[in-house]
Amino acid sequence: MTSFYQHHVFFCLNQRDPGDRPSCANCGSQAMQEYAKRRIKALGLAGEGKVRINKAGCLDRCELGPVLVVYPDATWYTYVDEADIDEIIDSHLVGGRIVERLVIDAPRGEV
Ligand code: FES
């Protein structure tokens, strides 16, 4: 069975109160999700058979965040800024090469 999207990317946008566990929204995840969506659209990569950038609730990797996950690869990334998002898009989503320096763990079966 083929995937509806070549790459389906989920950004955790969960926000918690100060003093609670860390949360991705408190690390700027919303701005980065919006940036990724704009960039994918600008590159002509949005849509069926290509790339989808989605918002997600807590993915329960909070202490490693902010986090995003790319399916069907099941590659988990953290990121800091737009340069990191650009690298994930250019290297992984376009070039098919995992950005090892931003991976928070390897895909299942590759550990
Ligand atoms: S708050 Fe982002 S993974 Fe939990």
PDB file of C-alpha atoms and ligand atoms in Angstrom:
ATOM      1  CA  MET A   1       0.000   0.000   0.000  1.00  0.00           C
ATOM      2  CA  THR A   2       1.390   3.407  -0.901  1.00  0.00           C
ATOM      3  CA  SER A   3       1.148   6.402   1.410  1.00  0.00           C
ATOM      4  CA  PHE A   4      -1.240   9.208   0.577  1.00  0.00           C
ATOM      5  CA  TYR A   5       1.615  11.608   1.275  1.00  0.00           C
ATOM      6  CA  GLN A   6       5.230  10.924   0.487  1.00  0.00           C
ATOM      7  CA  HIS A   7       6.111  12.608   3.776  1.00  0.00           C
ATOM      8  CA  HIS A   8       3.634  13.451   6.524  1.00  0.00           C
ATOM      9  CA  VAL A   9       5.141  15.757   9.118  1.00  0.00           C
ATOM     10  CA  PHE A  10       3.650  16.360  12.553  1.00  0.00           C
ATOM     11  CA  PHE A  11       4.765  19.276  14.713  1.00  0.00           C
ATOM     12  CA  CYS A  12       3.840  19.103  18.372  1.00  0.00           C
ATOM     13  CA  LEU A  13       2.163  22.397  19.285  1.00  0.00           C
ATOM     14  CA  ASN A  14       1.176  21.460  22.816  1.00  0.00           C
ATOM     15  CA  GLN A  15       1.471  24.209  25.407  1.00  0.00           C
ATOM     16  CA  ARG A  16       1.740  23.755  29.142  1.00  0.00           C
ATOM     17  CA  ASP A  17       1.713  26.174  32.024  1.00  0.00           C
ATOM     18  CA  PRO A  18       5.006  27.439  33.460  1.00  0.00           C
ATOM     19  CA  GLY A  19       6.309  25.046  36.098  1.00  0.00           C
ATOM     20  CA  ASP A  20       4.777  22.008  34.372  1.00  0.00           C
ATOM     21  CA  ARG A  21       6.739  19.615  32.121  1.00  0.00           C
ATOM     22  CA  PRO A  22       8.426  21.315  29.160  1.00  0.00           C
ATOM     23  CA  SER A  23       6.200  21.853  26.145  1.00  0.00           C
ATOM     24  CA  CYS A  24       6.977  22.383  22.490  1.00  0.00           C
ATOM     25  CA  ALA A  25       4.818  25.484  22.122  1.00  0.00           C
ATOM     26  CA  ASN A  26       6.918  27.132  24.812  1.00  0.00           C
ATOM     27  CA  CYS A  27       9.929  26.462  22.561  1.00  0.00           C
ATOM     28  CA  GLY A  28       8.483  28.246  19.535  1.00  0.00           C
ATOM     29  CA  SER A  29       6.959  25.258  17.727  1.00  0.00           C
ATOM     30  CA  GLN A  30       3.969  27.126  16.326  1.00  0.00           C
ATOM     31  CA  ALA A  31       6.119  29.635  14.421  1.00  0.00           C
ATOM     32  CA  MET A  32       8.280  26.814  13.075  1.00  0.00           C
ATOM     33  CA  GLN A  33       5.233  24.780  11.958  1.00  0.00           C
ATOM     34  CA  GLU A  34       3.879  27.823  10.133  1.00  0.00           C
ATOM     35  CA  TYR A  35       7.299  28.459   8.593  1.00  0.00           C
ATOM     36  CA  ALA A  36       7.556  24.840   7.381  1.00  0.00           C
ATOM     37  CA  LYS A  37       4.083  24.994   5.873  1.00  0.00           C
ATOM     38  CA  ARG A  38       4.899  28.211   3.994  1.00  0.00           C
ATOM     39  CA  ARG A  39       8.212  26.855   2.742  1.00  0.00           C
ATOM     40  CA  ILE A  40       6.740  23.549   1.545  1.00  0.00           C
ATOM     41  CA  LYS A  41       4.056  25.484  -0.314  1.00  0.00           C
ATOM     42  CA  ALA A  42       6.616  27.868  -1.826  1.00  0.00           C
ATOM     43  CA  LEU A  43       8.665  24.904  -3.035  1.00  0.00           C
ATOM     44  CA  GLY A  44       5.585  23.409  -4.720  1.00  0.00           C
ATOM     45  CA  LEU A  45       5.784  20.345  -2.497  1.00  0.00           C
ATOM     46  CA  ALA A  46       2.385  20.593  -0.795  1.00  0.00           C
ATOM     47  CA  GLY A  47      -0.392  18.170  -1.620  1.00  0.00           C
ATOM     48  CA  GLU A  48      -1.358  14.615  -2.426  1.00  0.00           C
ATOM     49  CA  GLY A  49       1.594  12.392  -3.183  1.00  0.00           C
ATOM     50  CA  LYS A  50       3.964  15.000  -1.793  1.00  0.00           C
ATOM     51  CA  VAL A  51       4.339  16.608   1.630  1.00  0.00           C
ATOM     52  CA  ARG A  52       1.832  17.483   4.333  1.00  0.00           C
ATOM     53  CA  ILE A  53       2.747  19.615   7.360  1.00  0.00           C
ATOM     54  CA  ASN A  54       0.330  19.060  10.251  1.00  0.00           C
ATOM     55  CA  LYS A  55      -0.203  20.353  13.758  1.00  0.00           C
ATOM     56  CA  ALA A  56      -0.244  17.776  16.533  1.00  0.00           C
ATOM     57  CA  GLY A  57      -0.961  17.666  20.215  1.00  0.00           C
ATOM     58  CA  CYS A  58       1.575  16.319  22.658  1.00  0.00           C
ATOM     59  CA  LEU A  59       3.653  13.507  21.157  1.00  0.00           C
ATOM     60  CA  ASP A  60       4.997  12.582  24.620  1.00  0.00           C
ATOM     61  CA  ARG A  61       8.634  13.350  23.822  1.00  0.00           C
ATOM     62  CA  CYS A  62       8.324  16.633  25.717  1.00  0.00           C
ATOM     63  CA  GLU A  63      11.706  16.644  27.443  1.00  0.00           C
ATOM     64  CA  LEU A  64      13.432  16.254  24.052  1.00  0.00           C
ATOM     65  CA  GLY A  65      11.479  19.018  22.355  1.00  0.00           C
ATOM     66  CA  PRO A  66      10.497  20.867  20.493  1.00  0.00           C
ATOM     67  CA  VAL A  67       9.813  17.790  18.413  1.00  0.00           C
ATOM     68  CA  LEU A  68       8.438  16.865  15.037  1.00  0.00           C
ATOM     69  CA  VAL A  69       8.062  13.452  13.456  1.00  0.00           C
ATOM     70  CA  VAL A  70       8.227  12.525   9.781  1.00  0.00           C
ATOM     71  CA  TYR A  71       6.117   9.581   8.576  1.00  0.00           C
ATOM     72  CA  PRO A  72       6.163   7.020   7.081  1.00  0.00           C
ATOM     73  CA  ASP A  73       9.855   7.085   8.003  1.00  0.00           C
ATOM     74  CA  ALA A  74       9.067   7.576  11.726  1.00  0.00           C
ATOM     75  CA  THR A  75      12.042   9.881  12.055  1.00  0.00           C
ATOM     76  CA  TRP A  76      11.933  12.103  15.125  1.00  0.00           C
ATOM     77  CA  TYR A  77      13.643  15.467  15.063  1.00  0.00           C
ATOM     78  CA  THR A  78      14.230  18.357  17.357  1.00  0.00           C
ATOM     79  CA  TYR A  79      15.017  21.813  16.021  1.00  0.00           C
ATOM     80  CA  VAL A  80      15.896  25.307  17.140  1.00  0.00           C
ATOM     81  CA  ASP A  81      15.269  27.706  14.315  1.00  0.00           C
ATOM     82  CA  GLU A  82      14.349  28.206  10.670  1.00  0.00           C
ATOM     83  CA  ALA A  83      17.781  27.013   9.548  1.00  0.00           C
ATOM     84  CA  ASP A  84      17.088  23.636  11.175  1.00  0.00           C
ATOM     85  CA  ILE A  85      13.671  23.438   9.514  1.00  0.00           C
ATOM     86  CA  ASP A  86      15.259  24.321   6.161  1.00  0.00           C
ATOM     87  CA  GLU A  87      17.787  21.531   6.614  1.00  0.00           C
ATOM     88  CA  ILE A  88      15.088  18.975   7.443  1.00  0.00           C
ATOM     89  CA  ILE A  89      13.104  20.053   4.374  1.00  0.00           C
ATOM     90  CA  ASP A  90      16.052  20.209   1.977  1.00  0.00           C
ATOM     91  CA  SER A  91      17.890  17.120   3.175  1.00  0.00           C
ATOM     92  CA  HIS A  92      15.153  14.745   4.349  1.00  0.00           C
ATOM     93  CA  LEU A  93      11.930  15.737   2.603  1.00  0.00           C
ATOM     94  CA  VAL A  94      13.525  16.689  -0.720  1.00  0.00           C
ATOM     95  CA  GLY A  95      16.773  14.741  -0.741  1.00  0.00           C
ATOM     96  CA  GLY A  96      15.761  11.651   1.219  1.00  0.00           C
ATOM     97  CA  ARG A  97      18.708  11.970   3.607  1.00  0.00           C
ATOM     98  CA  ILE A  98      18.108  11.978   7.363  1.00  0.00           C
ATOM     99  CA  VAL A  99      19.569  14.977   9.217  1.00  0.00           C
ATOM    100  CA  GLU A 100      21.460  12.964  11.798  1.00  0.00           C
ATOM    101  CA  ARG A 101      22.458  15.923  13.960  1.00  0.00           C
ATOM    102  CA  LEU A 102      18.792  16.740  14.672  1.00  0.00           C
ATOM    103  CA  VAL A 103      17.486  13.182  15.151  1.00  0.00           C
ATOM    104  CA  ILE A 104      16.324  12.411  18.678  1.00  0.00           C
ATOM    105  CA  ASP A 105      16.361   8.705  18.007  1.00  0.00           C
ATOM    106  CA  ALA A 106      16.740   6.418  15.038  1.00  0.00           C
ATOM    107  CA  PRO A 107      13.811   4.863  13.186  1.00  0.00           C
ATOM    108  CA  ARG A 108      12.655   1.507  14.556  1.00  0.00           C
ATOM    109  CA  GLY A 109      14.918  -1.312  13.519  1.00  0.00           C
ATOM    110  CA  GLU A 110      17.900   0.933  12.927  1.00  0.00           C
ATOM    111  CA  VAL A 111      18.974   1.425  16.525  1.00  0.00           C
TER     112      VAL A 111
HETATM  113  S1  FES B   1       4.706  18.943  24.579  1.00  0.00           S
HETATM  114 FE1  FES B   1       5.606  18.415  22.660  1.00  0.00          FE
HETATM  115  S2  FES B   1       5.926  16.291  22.821  1.00  0.00           S
HETATM  116 FE2  FES B   1       4.875  16.806  24.620  1.00  0.00          FE
END
